PDB file of C-alpha atoms in Angstrom:
ATOM      1  CA  UNK A   1     -21.949 -16.950   1.234  1.00 55.00           C
ATOM      2  CA  UNK A   2     -18.319 -15.432   1.434  1.00 71.00           C
ATOM      3  CA  UNK A   3     -19.099 -12.183   2.061  1.00 81.00           C
ATOM      4  CA  UNK A   4     -21.132 -12.803   5.325  1.00 87.00           C
ATOM      5  CA  UNK A   5     -18.989 -14.924   6.415  1.00 91.00           C
ATOM      6  CA  UNK A   6     -16.203 -12.517   6.235  1.00 90.00           C
ATOM      7  CA  UNK A   7     -18.286 -10.406   8.014  1.00 91.00           C
ATOM      8  CA  UNK A   8     -19.237 -12.645  10.368  1.00 93.00           C
ATOM      9  CA  UNK A   9     -15.525 -13.485  10.974  1.00 93.00           C
ATOM     10  CA  UNK A  10     -14.665  -9.475  11.421  1.00 93.00           C
ATOM     11  CA  UNK A  11     -17.398  -8.972  13.614  1.00 94.00           C
ATOM     12  CA  UNK A  12     -16.363 -12.054  15.605  1.00 95.00           C
ATOM     13  CA  UNK A  13     -12.740 -10.724  15.684  1.00 94.00           C
ATOM     14  CA  UNK A  14     -13.499  -6.907  16.593  1.00 94.00           C
ATOM     15  CA  UNK A  15     -15.216  -8.293  19.842  1.00 96.00           C
ATOM     16  CA  UNK A  16     -11.714  -9.208  20.930  1.00 96.00           C
ATOM     17  CA  UNK A  17     -10.328  -5.248  20.350  1.00 94.00           C
ATOM     18  CA  UNK A  18     -13.009  -2.965  21.980  1.00 94.00           C
ATOM     19  CA  UNK A  19     -10.894  -0.105  21.289  1.00 94.00           C
ATOM     20  CA  UNK A  20     -10.899  -0.594  17.088  1.00 90.00           C
ATOM     21  CA  UNK A  21     -13.557   0.928  15.583  1.00 89.00           C
ATOM     22  CA  UNK A  22     -15.205  -1.014  12.837  1.00 91.00           C
ATOM     23  CA  UNK A  23     -17.816   0.249  10.321  1.00 89.00           C
ATOM     24  CA  UNK A  24     -19.748  -1.415   7.810  1.00 89.00           C
ATOM     25  CA  UNK A  25     -20.631   0.035   5.049  1.00 90.00           C
ATOM     26  CA  UNK A  26     -22.254  -1.476   1.206  1.00 90.00           C
ATOM     27  CA  UNK A  27     -20.083  -0.671  -1.336  1.00 91.00           C
ATOM     28  CA  UNK A  28     -21.411   2.119  -2.570  1.00 92.00           C
ATOM     29  CA  UNK A  29     -21.725   3.885  -0.060  1.00 94.00           C
ATOM     30  CA  UNK A  30     -18.277   3.482   1.257  1.00 94.00           C
ATOM     31  CA  UNK A  31     -16.876   4.820  -1.674  1.00 94.00           C
ATOM     32  CA  UNK A  32     -18.392   7.437  -1.583  1.00 94.00           C
ATOM     33  CA  UNK A  33     -17.472   7.875   1.958  1.00 94.00           C
ATOM     34  CA  UNK A  34     -13.903   6.939   1.916  1.00 93.00           C
ATOM     35  CA  UNK A  35     -13.628   9.314  -1.717  1.00 92.00           C
ATOM     36  CA  UNK A  36     -15.123  12.556   0.476  1.00 94.00           C
ATOM     37  CA  UNK A  37     -13.057  11.844   3.552  1.00 94.00           C
ATOM     38  CA  UNK A  38      -9.764   9.846   2.952  1.00 91.00           C
ATOM     39  CA  UNK A  39      -8.333  10.106   6.465  1.00 91.00           C
ATOM     40  CA  UNK A  40     -10.596   9.130   8.594  1.00 91.00           C
ATOM     41  CA  UNK A  41      -9.997   5.839   7.424  1.00 89.00           C
ATOM     42  CA  UNK A  42      -6.658   3.609   8.804  1.00 86.00           C
ATOM     43  CA  UNK A  43      -7.448   0.350   7.853  1.00 86.00           C
ATOM     44  CA  UNK A  44      -9.906  -1.263   5.363  1.00 89.00           C
ATOM     45  CA  UNK A  45     -11.004  -4.886   5.145  1.00 88.00           C
ATOM     46  CA  UNK A  46     -12.564  -6.127   2.548  1.00 89.00           C
ATOM     47  CA  UNK A  47     -12.645  -9.388   0.818  1.00 87.00           C
ATOM     48  CA  UNK A  48     -10.779  -9.907  -2.273  1.00 82.00           C
ATOM     49  CA  UNK A  49     -12.938  -8.806  -5.314  1.00 86.00           C
ATOM     50  CA  UNK A  50     -14.220  -5.271  -3.433  1.00 89.00           C
ATOM     51  CA  UNK A  51     -10.434  -5.036  -1.476  1.00 86.00           C
ATOM     52  CA  UNK A  52      -9.489  -4.762  -5.468  1.00 84.00           C
ATOM     53  CA  UNK A  53     -12.033  -2.289  -6.555  1.00 89.00           C
ATOM     54  CA  UNK A  54     -11.397  -0.552  -3.882  1.00 91.00           C
ATOM     55  CA  UNK A  55      -7.540  -0.346  -4.015  1.00 86.00           C
ATOM     56  CA  UNK A  56      -7.996   0.430  -7.567  1.00 86.00           C
ATOM     57  CA  UNK A  57     -10.433   3.769  -7.007  1.00 90.00           C
ATOM     58  CA  UNK A  58      -8.205   5.202  -4.452  1.00 90.00           C
ATOM     59  CA  UNK A  59      -4.802   4.906  -5.616  1.00 88.00           C
ATOM     60  CA  UNK A  60      -4.999   7.941  -7.587  1.00 89.00           C
ATOM     61  CA  UNK A  61      -5.339   9.454  -4.189  1.00 89.00           C
ATOM     62  CA  UNK A  62      -1.765   8.891  -3.337  1.00 86.00           C
ATOM     63  CA  UNK A  63       0.039   9.100  -7.090  1.00 86.00           C
ATOM     64  CA  UNK A  64      -1.740   5.330  -8.479  1.00 88.00           C
ATOM     65  CA  UNK A  65      -1.369   2.264  -8.593  1.00 86.00           C
ATOM     66  CA  UNK A  66       2.523   2.370  -9.234  1.00 89.00           C
ATOM     67  CA  UNK A  67       2.518   3.910  -5.629  1.00 92.00           C
ATOM     68  CA  UNK A  68       0.368   1.024  -3.018  1.00 89.00           C
ATOM     69  CA  UNK A  69       1.089  -2.625  -2.153  1.00 89.00           C
ATOM     70  CA  UNK A  70      -1.007  -5.016  -0.019  1.00 86.00           C
ATOM     71  CA  UNK A  71      -0.622  -7.165   2.158  1.00 87.00           C
ATOM     72  CA  UNK A  72      -2.150 -10.584   3.417  1.00 85.00           C
ATOM     73  CA  UNK A  73      -1.185 -11.606   7.008  1.00 87.00           C
ATOM     74  CA  UNK A  74      -2.449 -15.530   8.084  1.00 86.00           C
ATOM     75  CA  UNK A  75      -1.426 -17.220  10.670  1.00 87.00           C
ATOM     76  CA  UNK A  76       1.305 -18.924   8.750  1.00 90.00           C
ATOM     77  CA  UNK A  77       1.952 -17.035   5.882  1.00 91.00           C
ATOM     78  CA  UNK A  78       2.200 -13.196   4.734  1.00 92.00           C
ATOM     79  CA  UNK A  79       2.345 -11.836   1.072  1.00 92.00           C
ATOM     80  CA  UNK A  80       2.991  -8.548  -0.053  1.00 92.00           C
ATOM     81  CA  UNK A  81       2.349  -7.597  -3.583  1.00 90.00           C
ATOM     82  CA  UNK A  82       2.102  -4.483  -5.402  1.00 90.00           C
ATOM     83  CA  UNK A  83      -1.770  -3.845  -6.322  1.00 84.00           C
ATOM     84  CA  UNK A  84      -0.961  -2.646 -10.051  1.00 82.00           C
ATOM     85  CA  UNK A  85      -0.061  -6.725 -10.943  1.00 74.00           C
ATOM     86  CA  UNK A  86       1.878  -7.507 -13.604  1.00 76.00           C
ATOM     87  CA  UNK A  87       1.615  -3.824 -15.935  1.00 77.00           C
ATOM     88  CA  UNK A  88       1.987  -5.727 -19.107  1.00 83.00           C
ATOM     89  CA  UNK A  89       1.382  -2.281 -21.505  1.00 85.00           C
ATOM     90  CA  UNK A  90       4.765  -1.347 -19.572  1.00 84.00           C
ATOM     91  CA  UNK A  91       6.693  -4.487 -20.397  1.00 87.00           C
ATOM     92  CA  UNK A  92      10.414  -3.809 -22.224  1.00 90.00           C
ATOM     93  CA  UNK A  93      10.212  -0.182 -22.020  1.00 92.00           C
ATOM     94  CA  UNK A  94      12.278   0.434 -18.655  1.00 93.00           C
ATOM     95  CA  UNK A  95       9.610   2.684 -16.947  1.00 93.00           C
ATOM     96  CA  UNK A  96       7.397   1.110 -14.601  1.00 93.00           C
ATOM     97  CA  UNK A  97       6.871   2.751 -11.454  1.00 95.00           C
ATOM     98  CA  UNK A  98       9.009   0.420  -9.068  1.00 95.00           C
ATOM     99  CA  UNK A  99       7.961   2.399  -5.641  1.00 96.00           C
ATOM    100  CA  UNK A 100       4.918  -0.863  -4.725  1.00 94.00           C
ATOM    101  CA  UNK A 101       7.547  -3.531  -5.587  1.00 94.00           C
ATOM    102  CA  UNK A 102      10.192  -1.779  -3.197  1.00 97.00           C
ATOM    103  CA  UNK A 103       7.128  -1.002  -0.562  1.00 96.00           C
ATOM    104  CA  UNK A 104       6.151  -4.773  -0.796  1.00 95.00           C
ATOM    105  CA  UNK A 105       9.512  -6.113  -0.160  1.00 96.00           C
ATOM    106  CA  UNK A 106       9.960  -3.305   2.402  1.00 96.00           C
ATOM    107  CA  UNK A 107       6.587  -4.563   4.229  1.00 94.00           C
ATOM    108  CA  UNK A 108       7.187  -7.863   4.415  1.00 94.00           C
ATOM    109  CA  UNK A 109      10.625  -7.429   6.296  1.00 94.00           C
ATOM    110  CA  UNK A 110       9.015  -4.871   8.432  1.00 93.00           C
ATOM    111  CA  UNK A 111       6.903  -8.360   9.497  1.00 92.00           C
ATOM    112  CA  UNK A 112       9.950 -10.360   9.824  1.00 92.00           C
ATOM    113  CA  UNK A 113      11.985  -7.262  11.541  1.00 93.00           C
ATOM    114  CA  UNK A 114       9.967  -4.944  13.261  1.00 91.00           C
ATOM    115  CA  UNK A 115      12.073  -3.333  14.872  1.00 92.00           C
ATOM    116  CA  UNK A 116      14.191  -2.012  12.098  1.00 91.00           C
ATOM    117  CA  UNK A 117      11.891   0.320  10.760  1.00 92.00           C
ATOM    118  CA  UNK A 118      12.617  -0.628   7.061  1.00 93.00           C
ATOM    119  CA  UNK A 119       9.183   0.341   5.651  1.00 94.00           C
ATOM    120  CA  UNK A 120       9.188   3.773   7.268  1.00 95.00           C
ATOM    121  CA  UNK A 121      12.714   4.437   6.059  1.00 96.00           C
ATOM    122  CA  UNK A 122      11.462   3.309   2.147  1.00 97.00           C
ATOM    123  CA  UNK A 123       8.239   5.226   2.580  1.00 96.00           C
ATOM    124  CA  UNK A 124      10.171   8.104   3.578  1.00 97.00           C
ATOM    125  CA  UNK A 125      12.491   7.231   0.782  1.00 97.00           C
ATOM    126  CA  UNK A 126       9.867   7.745  -1.593  1.00 97.00           C
ATOM    127  CA  UNK A 127       8.900  11.356  -0.455  1.00 96.00           C
ATOM    128  CA  UNK A 128      11.961  12.841  -1.015  1.00 97.00           C
ATOM    129  CA  UNK A 129      12.403  11.194  -4.224  1.00 97.00           C
ATOM    130  CA  UNK A 130       9.347  12.489  -5.104  1.00 96.00           C
ATOM    131  CA  UNK A 131      10.342  16.525  -4.226  1.00 96.00           C
ATOM    132  CA  UNK A 132      13.637  16.103  -6.183  1.00 95.00           C
ATOM    133  CA  UNK A 133      11.966  16.535  -9.352  1.00 93.00           C
ATOM    134  CA  UNK A 134      10.626  14.923 -12.280  1.00 95.00           C
ATOM    135  CA  UNK A 135      13.713  13.843 -13.712  1.00 96.00           C
ATOM    136  CA  UNK A 136      13.542  11.155 -10.663  1.00 97.00           C
ATOM    137  CA  UNK A 137      10.316  10.023 -10.618  1.00 96.00           C
ATOM    138  CA  UNK A 138       8.816   7.344 -13.369  1.00 96.00           C
ATOM    139  CA  UNK A 139       6.012   8.410 -15.772  1.00 95.00           C
ATOM    140  CA  UNK A 140       3.036   7.701 -14.667  1.00 93.00           C
ATOM    141  CA  UNK A 141       3.292  10.216 -11.804  1.00 94.00           C
ATOM    142  CA  UNK A 142       4.455  12.969 -14.215  1.00 94.00           C
ATOM    143  CA  UNK A 143       8.083  12.239 -14.324  1.00 96.00           C
ATOM    144  CA  UNK A 144      11.056  11.233 -17.020  1.00 97.00           C
ATOM    145  CA  UNK A 145      12.431   8.740 -15.164  1.00 97.00           C
ATOM    146  CA  UNK A 146      13.240   4.977 -15.955  1.00 97.00           C
ATOM    147  CA  UNK A 147      12.659   2.351 -13.184  1.00 96.00           C
ATOM    148  CA  UNK A 148      16.456   2.318 -13.132  1.00 97.00           C
ATOM    149  CA  UNK A 149      17.074   6.058 -12.067  1.00 98.00           C
ATOM    150  CA  UNK A 150      14.011   6.160 -10.071  1.00 98.00           C
ATOM    151  CA  UNK A 151      15.151   3.149  -7.991  1.00 97.00           C
ATOM    152  CA  UNK A 152      18.450   4.146  -7.660  1.00 98.00           C
ATOM    153  CA  UNK A 153      17.117   7.434  -6.014  1.00 98.00           C
ATOM    154  CA  UNK A 154      14.629   5.583  -3.525  1.00 98.00           C
ATOM    155  CA  UNK A 155      18.100   3.405  -2.393  1.00 97.00           C
ATOM    156  CA  UNK A 156      20.523   6.597  -2.249  1.00 97.00           C
ATOM    157  CA  UNK A 157      17.945   7.447  -0.271  1.00 97.00           C
ATOM    158  CA  UNK A 158      17.512   4.754   2.200  1.00 97.00           C
ATOM    159  CA  UNK A 159      20.986   3.848   2.586  1.00 96.00           C
ATOM    160  CA  UNK A 160      21.231   7.696   4.431  1.00 96.00           C
ATOM    161  CA  UNK A 161      18.335   6.619   6.685  1.00 95.00           C
ATOM    162  CA  UNK A 162      19.765   3.137   7.186  1.00 92.00           C
ATOM    163  CA  UNK A 163      23.293   4.979   7.930  1.00 92.00           C
ATOM    164  CA  UNK A 164      21.931   8.133  10.389  1.00 84.00           C
TER     165      UNK A 164
END
């Protein structure tokens, strides 16, 4: 029932935006399409369970769960969070990738202050850190850095972007 309601709600709202392409797929065929041609998708709408499966399956395309955040926008509430949840296996080790958490915070700031380009600055900062070397990125993406080292590197680049 809830998936039918979700689909009907999406199709109803889509009528208000005729320039937006809405394509409904079954999960298995969608997963095949998005993995083969990810650039064809700008936004993916899905109910919670399917959204979790989709995000976990395609996160490796962009560096893994430590790089990806999700945002939920309602009429009176906005929630942004890393999609990885709480990586208990990393607790106390100091080497969790901070990118998704930082991007989540930037997404909230971007929502609240859309003219400031916080998310764009953070994304560019993360890309710059990724090119600095393995000593600046955490083990989940092939590096040797701690959470603090990677976070500090992102912050350093972010400050540069803000000053430009």
